[in-house]
PDB file of C-alpha atoms in Angstrom:
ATOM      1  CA  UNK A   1       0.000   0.000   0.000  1.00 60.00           C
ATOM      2  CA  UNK A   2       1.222   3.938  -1.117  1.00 88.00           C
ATOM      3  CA  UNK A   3       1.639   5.353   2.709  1.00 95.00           C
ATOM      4  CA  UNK A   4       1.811   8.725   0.709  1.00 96.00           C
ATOM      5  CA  UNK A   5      -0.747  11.183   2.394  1.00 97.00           C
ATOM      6  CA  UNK A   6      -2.142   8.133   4.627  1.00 96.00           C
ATOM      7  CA  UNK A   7       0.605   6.882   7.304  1.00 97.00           C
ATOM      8  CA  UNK A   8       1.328  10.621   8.325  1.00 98.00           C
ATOM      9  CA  UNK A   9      -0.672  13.171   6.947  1.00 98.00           C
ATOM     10  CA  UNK A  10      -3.316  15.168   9.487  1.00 98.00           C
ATOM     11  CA  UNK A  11      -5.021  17.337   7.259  1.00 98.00           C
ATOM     12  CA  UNK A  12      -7.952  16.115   5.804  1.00 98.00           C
ATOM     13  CA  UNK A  13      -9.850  19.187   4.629  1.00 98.00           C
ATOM     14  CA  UNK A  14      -9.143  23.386   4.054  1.00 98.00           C
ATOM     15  CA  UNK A  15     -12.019  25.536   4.982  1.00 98.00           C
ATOM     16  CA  UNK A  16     -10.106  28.908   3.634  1.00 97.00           C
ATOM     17  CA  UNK A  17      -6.517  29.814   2.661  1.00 95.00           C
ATOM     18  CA  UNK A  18      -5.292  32.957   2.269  1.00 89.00           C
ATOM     19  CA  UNK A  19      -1.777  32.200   1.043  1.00 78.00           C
ATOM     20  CA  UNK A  20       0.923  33.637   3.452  1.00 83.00           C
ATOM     21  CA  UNK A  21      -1.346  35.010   5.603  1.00 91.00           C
ATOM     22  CA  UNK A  22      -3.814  32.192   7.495  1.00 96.00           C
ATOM     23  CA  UNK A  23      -5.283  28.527   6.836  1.00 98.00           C
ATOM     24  CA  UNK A  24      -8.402  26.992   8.659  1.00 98.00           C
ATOM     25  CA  UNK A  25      -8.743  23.224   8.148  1.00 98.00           C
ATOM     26  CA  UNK A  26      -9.893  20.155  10.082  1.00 98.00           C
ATOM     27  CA  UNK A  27      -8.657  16.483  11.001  1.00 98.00           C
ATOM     28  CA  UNK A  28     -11.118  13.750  12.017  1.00 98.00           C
ATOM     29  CA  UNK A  29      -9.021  11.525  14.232  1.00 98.00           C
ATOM     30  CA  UNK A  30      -9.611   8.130  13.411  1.00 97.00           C
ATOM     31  CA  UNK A  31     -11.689   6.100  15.088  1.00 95.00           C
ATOM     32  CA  UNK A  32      -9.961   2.976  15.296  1.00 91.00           C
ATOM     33  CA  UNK A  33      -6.834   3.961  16.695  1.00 95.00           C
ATOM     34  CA  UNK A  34      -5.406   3.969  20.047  1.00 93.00           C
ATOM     35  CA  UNK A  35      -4.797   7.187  20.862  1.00 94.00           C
ATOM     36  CA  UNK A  36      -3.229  10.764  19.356  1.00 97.00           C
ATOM     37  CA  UNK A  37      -1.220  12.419  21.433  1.00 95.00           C
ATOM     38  CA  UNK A  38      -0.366  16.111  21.746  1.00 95.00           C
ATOM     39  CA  UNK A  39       2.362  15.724  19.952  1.00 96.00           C
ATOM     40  CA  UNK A  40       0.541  14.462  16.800  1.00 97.00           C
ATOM     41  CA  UNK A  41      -1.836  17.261  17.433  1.00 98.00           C
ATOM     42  CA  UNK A  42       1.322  19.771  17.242  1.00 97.00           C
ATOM     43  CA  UNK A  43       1.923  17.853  13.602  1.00 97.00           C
ATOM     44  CA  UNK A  44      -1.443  18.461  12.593  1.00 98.00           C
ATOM     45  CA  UNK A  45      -1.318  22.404  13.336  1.00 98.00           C
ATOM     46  CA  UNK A  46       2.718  22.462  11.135  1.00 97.00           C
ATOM     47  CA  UNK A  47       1.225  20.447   8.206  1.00 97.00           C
ATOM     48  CA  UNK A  48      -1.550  23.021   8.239  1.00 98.00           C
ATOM     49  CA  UNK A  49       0.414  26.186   8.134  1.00 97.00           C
ATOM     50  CA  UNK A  50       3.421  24.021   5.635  1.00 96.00           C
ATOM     51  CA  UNK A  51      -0.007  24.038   2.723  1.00 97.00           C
ATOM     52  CA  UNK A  52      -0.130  27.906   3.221  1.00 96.00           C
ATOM     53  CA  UNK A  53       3.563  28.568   3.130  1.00 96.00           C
ATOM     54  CA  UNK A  54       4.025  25.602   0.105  1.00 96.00           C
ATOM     55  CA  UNK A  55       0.853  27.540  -1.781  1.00 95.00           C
ATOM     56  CA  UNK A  56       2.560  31.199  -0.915  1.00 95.00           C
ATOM     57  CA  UNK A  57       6.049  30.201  -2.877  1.00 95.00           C
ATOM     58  CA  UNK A  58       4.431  27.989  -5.340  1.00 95.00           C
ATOM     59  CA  UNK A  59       5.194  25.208  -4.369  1.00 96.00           C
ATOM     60  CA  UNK A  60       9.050  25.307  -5.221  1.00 96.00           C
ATOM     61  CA  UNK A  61      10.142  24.700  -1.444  1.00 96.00           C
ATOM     62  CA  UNK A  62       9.195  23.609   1.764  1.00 95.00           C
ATOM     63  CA  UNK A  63       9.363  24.245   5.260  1.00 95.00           C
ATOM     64  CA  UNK A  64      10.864  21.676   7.643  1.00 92.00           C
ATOM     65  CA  UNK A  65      10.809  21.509  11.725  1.00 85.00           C
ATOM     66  CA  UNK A  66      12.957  23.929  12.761  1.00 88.00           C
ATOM     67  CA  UNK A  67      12.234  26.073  16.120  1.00 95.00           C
ATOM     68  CA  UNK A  68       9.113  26.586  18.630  1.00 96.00           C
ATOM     69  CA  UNK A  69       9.478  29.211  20.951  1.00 97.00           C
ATOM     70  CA  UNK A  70       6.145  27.556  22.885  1.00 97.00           C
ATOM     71  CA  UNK A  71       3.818  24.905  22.712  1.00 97.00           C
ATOM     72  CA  UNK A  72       1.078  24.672  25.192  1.00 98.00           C
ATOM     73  CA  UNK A  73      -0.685  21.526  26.323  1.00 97.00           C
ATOM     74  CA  UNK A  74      -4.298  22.783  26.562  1.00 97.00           C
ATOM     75  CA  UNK A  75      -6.488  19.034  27.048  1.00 96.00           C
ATOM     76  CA  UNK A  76      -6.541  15.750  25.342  1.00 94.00           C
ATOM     77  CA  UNK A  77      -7.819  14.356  22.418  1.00 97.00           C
ATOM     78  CA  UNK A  78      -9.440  11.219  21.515  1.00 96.00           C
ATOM     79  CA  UNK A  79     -10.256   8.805  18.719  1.00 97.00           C
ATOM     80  CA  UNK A  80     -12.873  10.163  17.040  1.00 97.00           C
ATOM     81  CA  UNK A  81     -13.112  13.566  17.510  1.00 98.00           C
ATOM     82  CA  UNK A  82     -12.060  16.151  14.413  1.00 98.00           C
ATOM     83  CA  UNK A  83      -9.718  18.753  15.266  1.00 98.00           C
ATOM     84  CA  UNK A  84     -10.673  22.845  13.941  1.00 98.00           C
ATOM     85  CA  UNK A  85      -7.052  23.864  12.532  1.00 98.00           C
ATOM     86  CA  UNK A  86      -5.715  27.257  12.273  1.00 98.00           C
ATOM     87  CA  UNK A  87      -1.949  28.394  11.732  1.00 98.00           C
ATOM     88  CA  UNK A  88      -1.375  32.256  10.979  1.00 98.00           C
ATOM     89  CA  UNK A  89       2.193  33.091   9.059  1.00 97.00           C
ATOM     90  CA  UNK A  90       3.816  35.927  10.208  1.00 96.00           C
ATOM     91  CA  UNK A  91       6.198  35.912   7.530  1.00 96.00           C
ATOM     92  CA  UNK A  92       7.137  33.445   4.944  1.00 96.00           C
ATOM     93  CA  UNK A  93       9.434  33.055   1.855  1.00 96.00           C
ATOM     94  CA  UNK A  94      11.961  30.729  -0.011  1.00 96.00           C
ATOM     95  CA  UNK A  95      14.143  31.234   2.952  1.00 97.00           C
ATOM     96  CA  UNK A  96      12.056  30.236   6.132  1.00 96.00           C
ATOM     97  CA  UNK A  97       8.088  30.739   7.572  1.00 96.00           C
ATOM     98  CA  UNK A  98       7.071  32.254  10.728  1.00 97.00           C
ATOM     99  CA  UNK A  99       3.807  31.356  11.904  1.00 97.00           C
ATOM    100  CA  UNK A 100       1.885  30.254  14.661  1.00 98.00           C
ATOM    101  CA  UNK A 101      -1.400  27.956  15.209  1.00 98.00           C
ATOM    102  CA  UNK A 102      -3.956  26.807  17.445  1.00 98.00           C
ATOM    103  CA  UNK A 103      -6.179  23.022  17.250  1.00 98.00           C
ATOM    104  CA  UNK A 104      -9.543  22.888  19.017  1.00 98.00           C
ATOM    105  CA  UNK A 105     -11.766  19.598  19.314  1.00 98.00           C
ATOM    106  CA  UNK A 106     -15.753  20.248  20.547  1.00 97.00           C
ATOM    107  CA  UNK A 107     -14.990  24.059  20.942  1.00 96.00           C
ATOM    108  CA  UNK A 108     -12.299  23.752  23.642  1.00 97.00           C
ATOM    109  CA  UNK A 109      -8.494  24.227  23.243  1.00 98.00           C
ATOM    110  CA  UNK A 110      -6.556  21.608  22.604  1.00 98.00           C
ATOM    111  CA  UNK A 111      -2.844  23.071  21.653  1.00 98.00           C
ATOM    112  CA  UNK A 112      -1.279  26.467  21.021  1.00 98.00           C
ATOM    113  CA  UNK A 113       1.568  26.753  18.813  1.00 98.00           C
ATOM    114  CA  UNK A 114       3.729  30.462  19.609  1.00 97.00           C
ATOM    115  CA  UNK A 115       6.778  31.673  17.447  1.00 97.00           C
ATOM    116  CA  UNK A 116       7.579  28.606  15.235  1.00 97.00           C
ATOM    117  CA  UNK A 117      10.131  28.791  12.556  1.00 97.00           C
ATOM    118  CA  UNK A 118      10.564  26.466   9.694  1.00 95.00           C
ATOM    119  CA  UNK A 119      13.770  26.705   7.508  1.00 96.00           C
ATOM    120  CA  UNK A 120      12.311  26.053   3.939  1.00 97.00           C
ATOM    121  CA  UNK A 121      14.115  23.194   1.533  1.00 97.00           C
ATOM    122  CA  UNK A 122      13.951  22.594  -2.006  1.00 97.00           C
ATOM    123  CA  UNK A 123      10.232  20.234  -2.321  1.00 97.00           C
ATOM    124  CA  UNK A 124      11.996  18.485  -4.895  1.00 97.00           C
ATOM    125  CA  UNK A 125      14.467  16.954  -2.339  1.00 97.00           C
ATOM    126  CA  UNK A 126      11.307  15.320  -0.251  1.00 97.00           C
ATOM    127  CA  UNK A 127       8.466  15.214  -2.484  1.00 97.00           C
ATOM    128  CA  UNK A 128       6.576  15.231  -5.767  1.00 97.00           C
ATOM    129  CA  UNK A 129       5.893  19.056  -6.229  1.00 97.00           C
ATOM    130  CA  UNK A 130       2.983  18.188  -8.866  1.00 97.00           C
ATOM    131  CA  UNK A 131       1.143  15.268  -6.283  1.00 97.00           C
ATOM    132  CA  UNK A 132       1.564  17.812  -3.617  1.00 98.00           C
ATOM    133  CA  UNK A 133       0.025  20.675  -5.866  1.00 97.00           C
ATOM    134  CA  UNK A 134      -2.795  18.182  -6.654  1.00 98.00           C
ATOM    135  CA  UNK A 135      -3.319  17.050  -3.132  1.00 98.00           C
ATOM    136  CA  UNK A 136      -3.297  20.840  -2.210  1.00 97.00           C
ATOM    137  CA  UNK A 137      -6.433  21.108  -4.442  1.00 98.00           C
ATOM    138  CA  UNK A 138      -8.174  17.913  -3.438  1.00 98.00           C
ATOM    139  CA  UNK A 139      -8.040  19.518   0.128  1.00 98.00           C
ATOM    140  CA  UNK A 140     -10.005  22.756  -0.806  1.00 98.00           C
ATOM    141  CA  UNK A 141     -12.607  20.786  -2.764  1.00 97.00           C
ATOM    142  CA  UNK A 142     -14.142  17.655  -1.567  1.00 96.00           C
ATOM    143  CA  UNK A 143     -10.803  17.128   1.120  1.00 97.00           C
ATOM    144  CA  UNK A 144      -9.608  13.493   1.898  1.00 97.00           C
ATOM    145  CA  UNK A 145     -11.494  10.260   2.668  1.00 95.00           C
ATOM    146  CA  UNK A 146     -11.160  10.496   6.602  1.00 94.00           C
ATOM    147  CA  UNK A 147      -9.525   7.311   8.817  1.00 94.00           C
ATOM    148  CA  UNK A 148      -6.309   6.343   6.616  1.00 95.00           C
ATOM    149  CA  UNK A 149      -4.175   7.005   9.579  1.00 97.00           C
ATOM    150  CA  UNK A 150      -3.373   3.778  11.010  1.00 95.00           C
ATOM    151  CA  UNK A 151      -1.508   5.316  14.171  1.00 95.00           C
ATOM    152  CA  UNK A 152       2.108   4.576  14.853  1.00 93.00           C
ATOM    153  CA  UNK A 153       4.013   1.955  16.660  1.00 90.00           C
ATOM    154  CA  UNK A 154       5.123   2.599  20.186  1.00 89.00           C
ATOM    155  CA  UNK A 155       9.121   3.416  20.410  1.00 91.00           C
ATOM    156  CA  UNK A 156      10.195   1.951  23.834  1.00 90.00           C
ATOM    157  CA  UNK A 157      13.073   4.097  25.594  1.00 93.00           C
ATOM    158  CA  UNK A 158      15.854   2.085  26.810  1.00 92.00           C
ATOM    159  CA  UNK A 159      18.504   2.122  29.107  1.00 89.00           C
ATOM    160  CA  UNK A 160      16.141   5.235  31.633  1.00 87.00           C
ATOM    161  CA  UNK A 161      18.565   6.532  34.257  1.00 92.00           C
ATOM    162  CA  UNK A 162      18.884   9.823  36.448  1.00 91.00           C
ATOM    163  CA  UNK A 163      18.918  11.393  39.416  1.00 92.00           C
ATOM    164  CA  UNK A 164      15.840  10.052  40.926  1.00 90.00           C
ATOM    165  CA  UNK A 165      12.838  12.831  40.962  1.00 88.00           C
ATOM    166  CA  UNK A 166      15.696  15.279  39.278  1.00 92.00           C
ATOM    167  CA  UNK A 167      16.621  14.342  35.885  1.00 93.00           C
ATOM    168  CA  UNK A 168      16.320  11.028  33.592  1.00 94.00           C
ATOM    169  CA  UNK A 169      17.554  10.129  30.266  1.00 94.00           C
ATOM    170  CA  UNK A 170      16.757   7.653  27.895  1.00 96.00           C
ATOM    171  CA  UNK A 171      18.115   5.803  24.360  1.00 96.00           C
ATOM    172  CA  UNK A 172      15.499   6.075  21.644  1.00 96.00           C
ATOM    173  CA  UNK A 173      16.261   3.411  18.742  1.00 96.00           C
ATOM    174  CA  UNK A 174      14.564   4.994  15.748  1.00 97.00           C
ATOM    175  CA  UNK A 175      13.380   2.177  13.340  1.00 96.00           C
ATOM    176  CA  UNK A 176      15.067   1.064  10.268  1.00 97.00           C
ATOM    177  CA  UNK A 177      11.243   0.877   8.228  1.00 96.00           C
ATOM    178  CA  UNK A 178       7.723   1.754   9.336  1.00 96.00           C
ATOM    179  CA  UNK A 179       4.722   3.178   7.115  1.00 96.00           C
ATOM    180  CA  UNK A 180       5.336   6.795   8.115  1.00 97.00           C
ATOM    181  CA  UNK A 181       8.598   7.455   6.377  1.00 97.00           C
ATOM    182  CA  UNK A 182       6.684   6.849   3.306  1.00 96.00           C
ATOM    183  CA  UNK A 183       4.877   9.890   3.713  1.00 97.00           C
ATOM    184  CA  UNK A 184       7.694  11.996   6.092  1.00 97.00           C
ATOM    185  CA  UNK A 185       8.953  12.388   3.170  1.00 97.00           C
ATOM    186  CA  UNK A 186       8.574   9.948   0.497  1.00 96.00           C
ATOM    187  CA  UNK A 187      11.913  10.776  -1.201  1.00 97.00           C
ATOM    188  CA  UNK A 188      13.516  11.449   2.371  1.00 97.00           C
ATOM    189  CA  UNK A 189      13.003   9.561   4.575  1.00 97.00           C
ATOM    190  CA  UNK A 190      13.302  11.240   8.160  1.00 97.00           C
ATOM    191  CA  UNK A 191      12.145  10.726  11.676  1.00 97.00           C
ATOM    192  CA  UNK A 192       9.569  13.136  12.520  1.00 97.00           C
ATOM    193  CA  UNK A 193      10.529  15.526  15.076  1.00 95.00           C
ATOM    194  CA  UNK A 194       6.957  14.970  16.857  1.00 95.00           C
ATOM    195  CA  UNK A 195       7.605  11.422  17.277  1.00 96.00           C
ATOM    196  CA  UNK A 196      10.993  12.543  19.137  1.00 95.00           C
ATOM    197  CA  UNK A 197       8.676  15.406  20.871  1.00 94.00           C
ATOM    198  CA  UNK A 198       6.080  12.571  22.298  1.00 95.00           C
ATOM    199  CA  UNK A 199       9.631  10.456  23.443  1.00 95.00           C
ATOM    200  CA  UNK A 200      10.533  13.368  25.255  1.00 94.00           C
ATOM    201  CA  UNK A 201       7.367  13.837  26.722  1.00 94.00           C
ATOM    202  CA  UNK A 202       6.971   9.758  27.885  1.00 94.00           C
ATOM    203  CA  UNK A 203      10.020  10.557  29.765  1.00 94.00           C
ATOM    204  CA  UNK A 204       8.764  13.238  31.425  1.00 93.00           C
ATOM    205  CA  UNK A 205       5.752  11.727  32.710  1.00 91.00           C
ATOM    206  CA  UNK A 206       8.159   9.129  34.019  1.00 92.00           C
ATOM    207  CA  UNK A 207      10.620  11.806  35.846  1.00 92.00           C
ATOM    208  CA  UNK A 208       7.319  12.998  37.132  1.00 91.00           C
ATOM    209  CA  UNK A 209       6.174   9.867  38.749  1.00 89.00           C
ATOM    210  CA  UNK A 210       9.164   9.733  40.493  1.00 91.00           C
ATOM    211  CA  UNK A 211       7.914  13.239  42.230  1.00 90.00           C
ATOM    212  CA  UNK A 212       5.827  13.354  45.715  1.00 88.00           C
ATOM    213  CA  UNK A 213       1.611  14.320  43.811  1.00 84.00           C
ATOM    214  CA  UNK A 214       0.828  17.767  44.447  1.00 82.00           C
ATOM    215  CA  UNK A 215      -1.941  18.758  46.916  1.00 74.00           C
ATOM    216  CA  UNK A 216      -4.083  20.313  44.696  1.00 78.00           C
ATOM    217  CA  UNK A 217      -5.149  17.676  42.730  1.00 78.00           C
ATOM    218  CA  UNK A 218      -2.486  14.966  42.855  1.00 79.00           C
ATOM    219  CA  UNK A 219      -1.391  14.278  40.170  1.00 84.00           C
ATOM    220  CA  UNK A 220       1.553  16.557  38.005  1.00 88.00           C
ATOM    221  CA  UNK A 221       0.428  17.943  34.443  1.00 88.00           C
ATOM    222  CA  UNK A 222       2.300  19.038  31.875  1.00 91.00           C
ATOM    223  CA  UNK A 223       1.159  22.671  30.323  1.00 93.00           C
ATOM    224  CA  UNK A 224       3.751  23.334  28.069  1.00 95.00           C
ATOM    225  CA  UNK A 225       7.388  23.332  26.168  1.00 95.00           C
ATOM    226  CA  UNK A 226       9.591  26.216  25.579  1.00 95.00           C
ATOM    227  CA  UNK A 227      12.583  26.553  23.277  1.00 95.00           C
ATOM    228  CA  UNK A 228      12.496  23.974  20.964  1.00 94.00           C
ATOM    229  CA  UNK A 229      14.399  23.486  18.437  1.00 95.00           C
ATOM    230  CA  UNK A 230      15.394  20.521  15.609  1.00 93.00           C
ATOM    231  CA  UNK A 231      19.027  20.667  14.628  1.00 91.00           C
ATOM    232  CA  UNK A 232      19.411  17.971  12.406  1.00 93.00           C
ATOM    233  CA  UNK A 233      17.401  15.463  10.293  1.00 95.00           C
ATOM    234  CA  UNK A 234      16.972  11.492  12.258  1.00 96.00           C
ATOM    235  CA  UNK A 235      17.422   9.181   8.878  1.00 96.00           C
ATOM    236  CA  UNK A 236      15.790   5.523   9.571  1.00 97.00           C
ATOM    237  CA  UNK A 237      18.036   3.227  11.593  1.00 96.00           C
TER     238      UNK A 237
END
């Protein structure tokens, strides 16, 4: 089976585009799956404002994960529901985008994207530029056949050691195949830099555990992450 647009793709329609400026979409979350994590809701917000910025240069570049100065953790998705996209560019060109996004599910918040920054690449070097400029259109007319995402495997971290309740680290073997890096990106293949977000995250939860529960409600929650930023492509293996 062609994983292209299916094994890693969270758009499935565009409401409205006003190139370079701001994109509204939506993503029906599958039903079948086991869960989508904020992480994958993150992905869903990029891919959004990556159409805008591919439709402002025509489609001759673009952008890759590059920095987040924010993301907040608003509340939890589930299988099922269909996320309302929106990603606003503050700037884009052949050289990088600016923008930043929000995801709601049933009218409430689900992520906030602040200050992201995505270096833009020749398309040719990832992608078809003509499938992409046909799947752009597809999108703005009847959009995508919801529920090809199939979810991804679970990446166990290895070797988790630390100063108890203080810091923890962990090995992350990134797989040699799986369906996704036949859409991220068909002619390069490369580890999405949510998957290694939603890593980073598992081990947080588990530095967490290791922490006495707060009074409040007891139990620790995660809000947000500040200062991200990608430095290098993760090829398979």
């Amino acid at each position: 089976m062609d994983e292209h647009f299916r094994a890693f793709s969270f758009v499935d329609r565009i409401h409205s585009v006003r190139p370079g400026v701001q994109i509204r979409g939506c993503y029906a979350i599958p039903i079948g799956i086991a869960d989508f994590p904020p992480s994958l809701v993150a992905e869903a917000v990029g891919q959004l404002a990556a159409w805008a910025s591919l439709a402002a240069v025509d489609f001759k570049c673009r952008p890759v994960a590059g920095l987040a100065a924010k993301i907040e953790l608003l509340s939890q998705v589930r299988p099922g529901q269909v996320l309302e996209l929106t990603a606003d560019l503050e700037s884009v060109d052949t050289e990088a985008v600016a923008y930043g996004g929000t995801a709601h599910a049933d009218g409430k918040p689900v992520i906030r994207l602040q200050h992201c920054v995505g270096p833009m690449m020749p398309i040719e070097d990832f992608d078809d530029p003509q499938l992409l400029r046909d799947r752009f259109a597809l999108l703005q007319r009847e959009g995508a056949t919801p529920g090809a995402f199939g979810g991804v495997p679970h990446f166990p971290l290895e070797q988790p050691d630390g100063e108890t309740g203080k810091s923890l680290r962990a090995t992350l073997q990134v797989p040699t195949s799986a369906p996704f890096f036949g859409d991220h990106f068909p002619r390069r293949p490369v580890f999405p830099g949510t998957l290694l977000m939603n890593a980073n995250l598992e081990l947080v939860a588990m530095l967490a555990a290791q922490l006495s529960a707060p009074a409040t409600d007891g139990r620790w929650t995660l809000t947000s992450v500040s200062d991200v930023k990608l430095r290098a492509f993760t090829p398979p293996g």
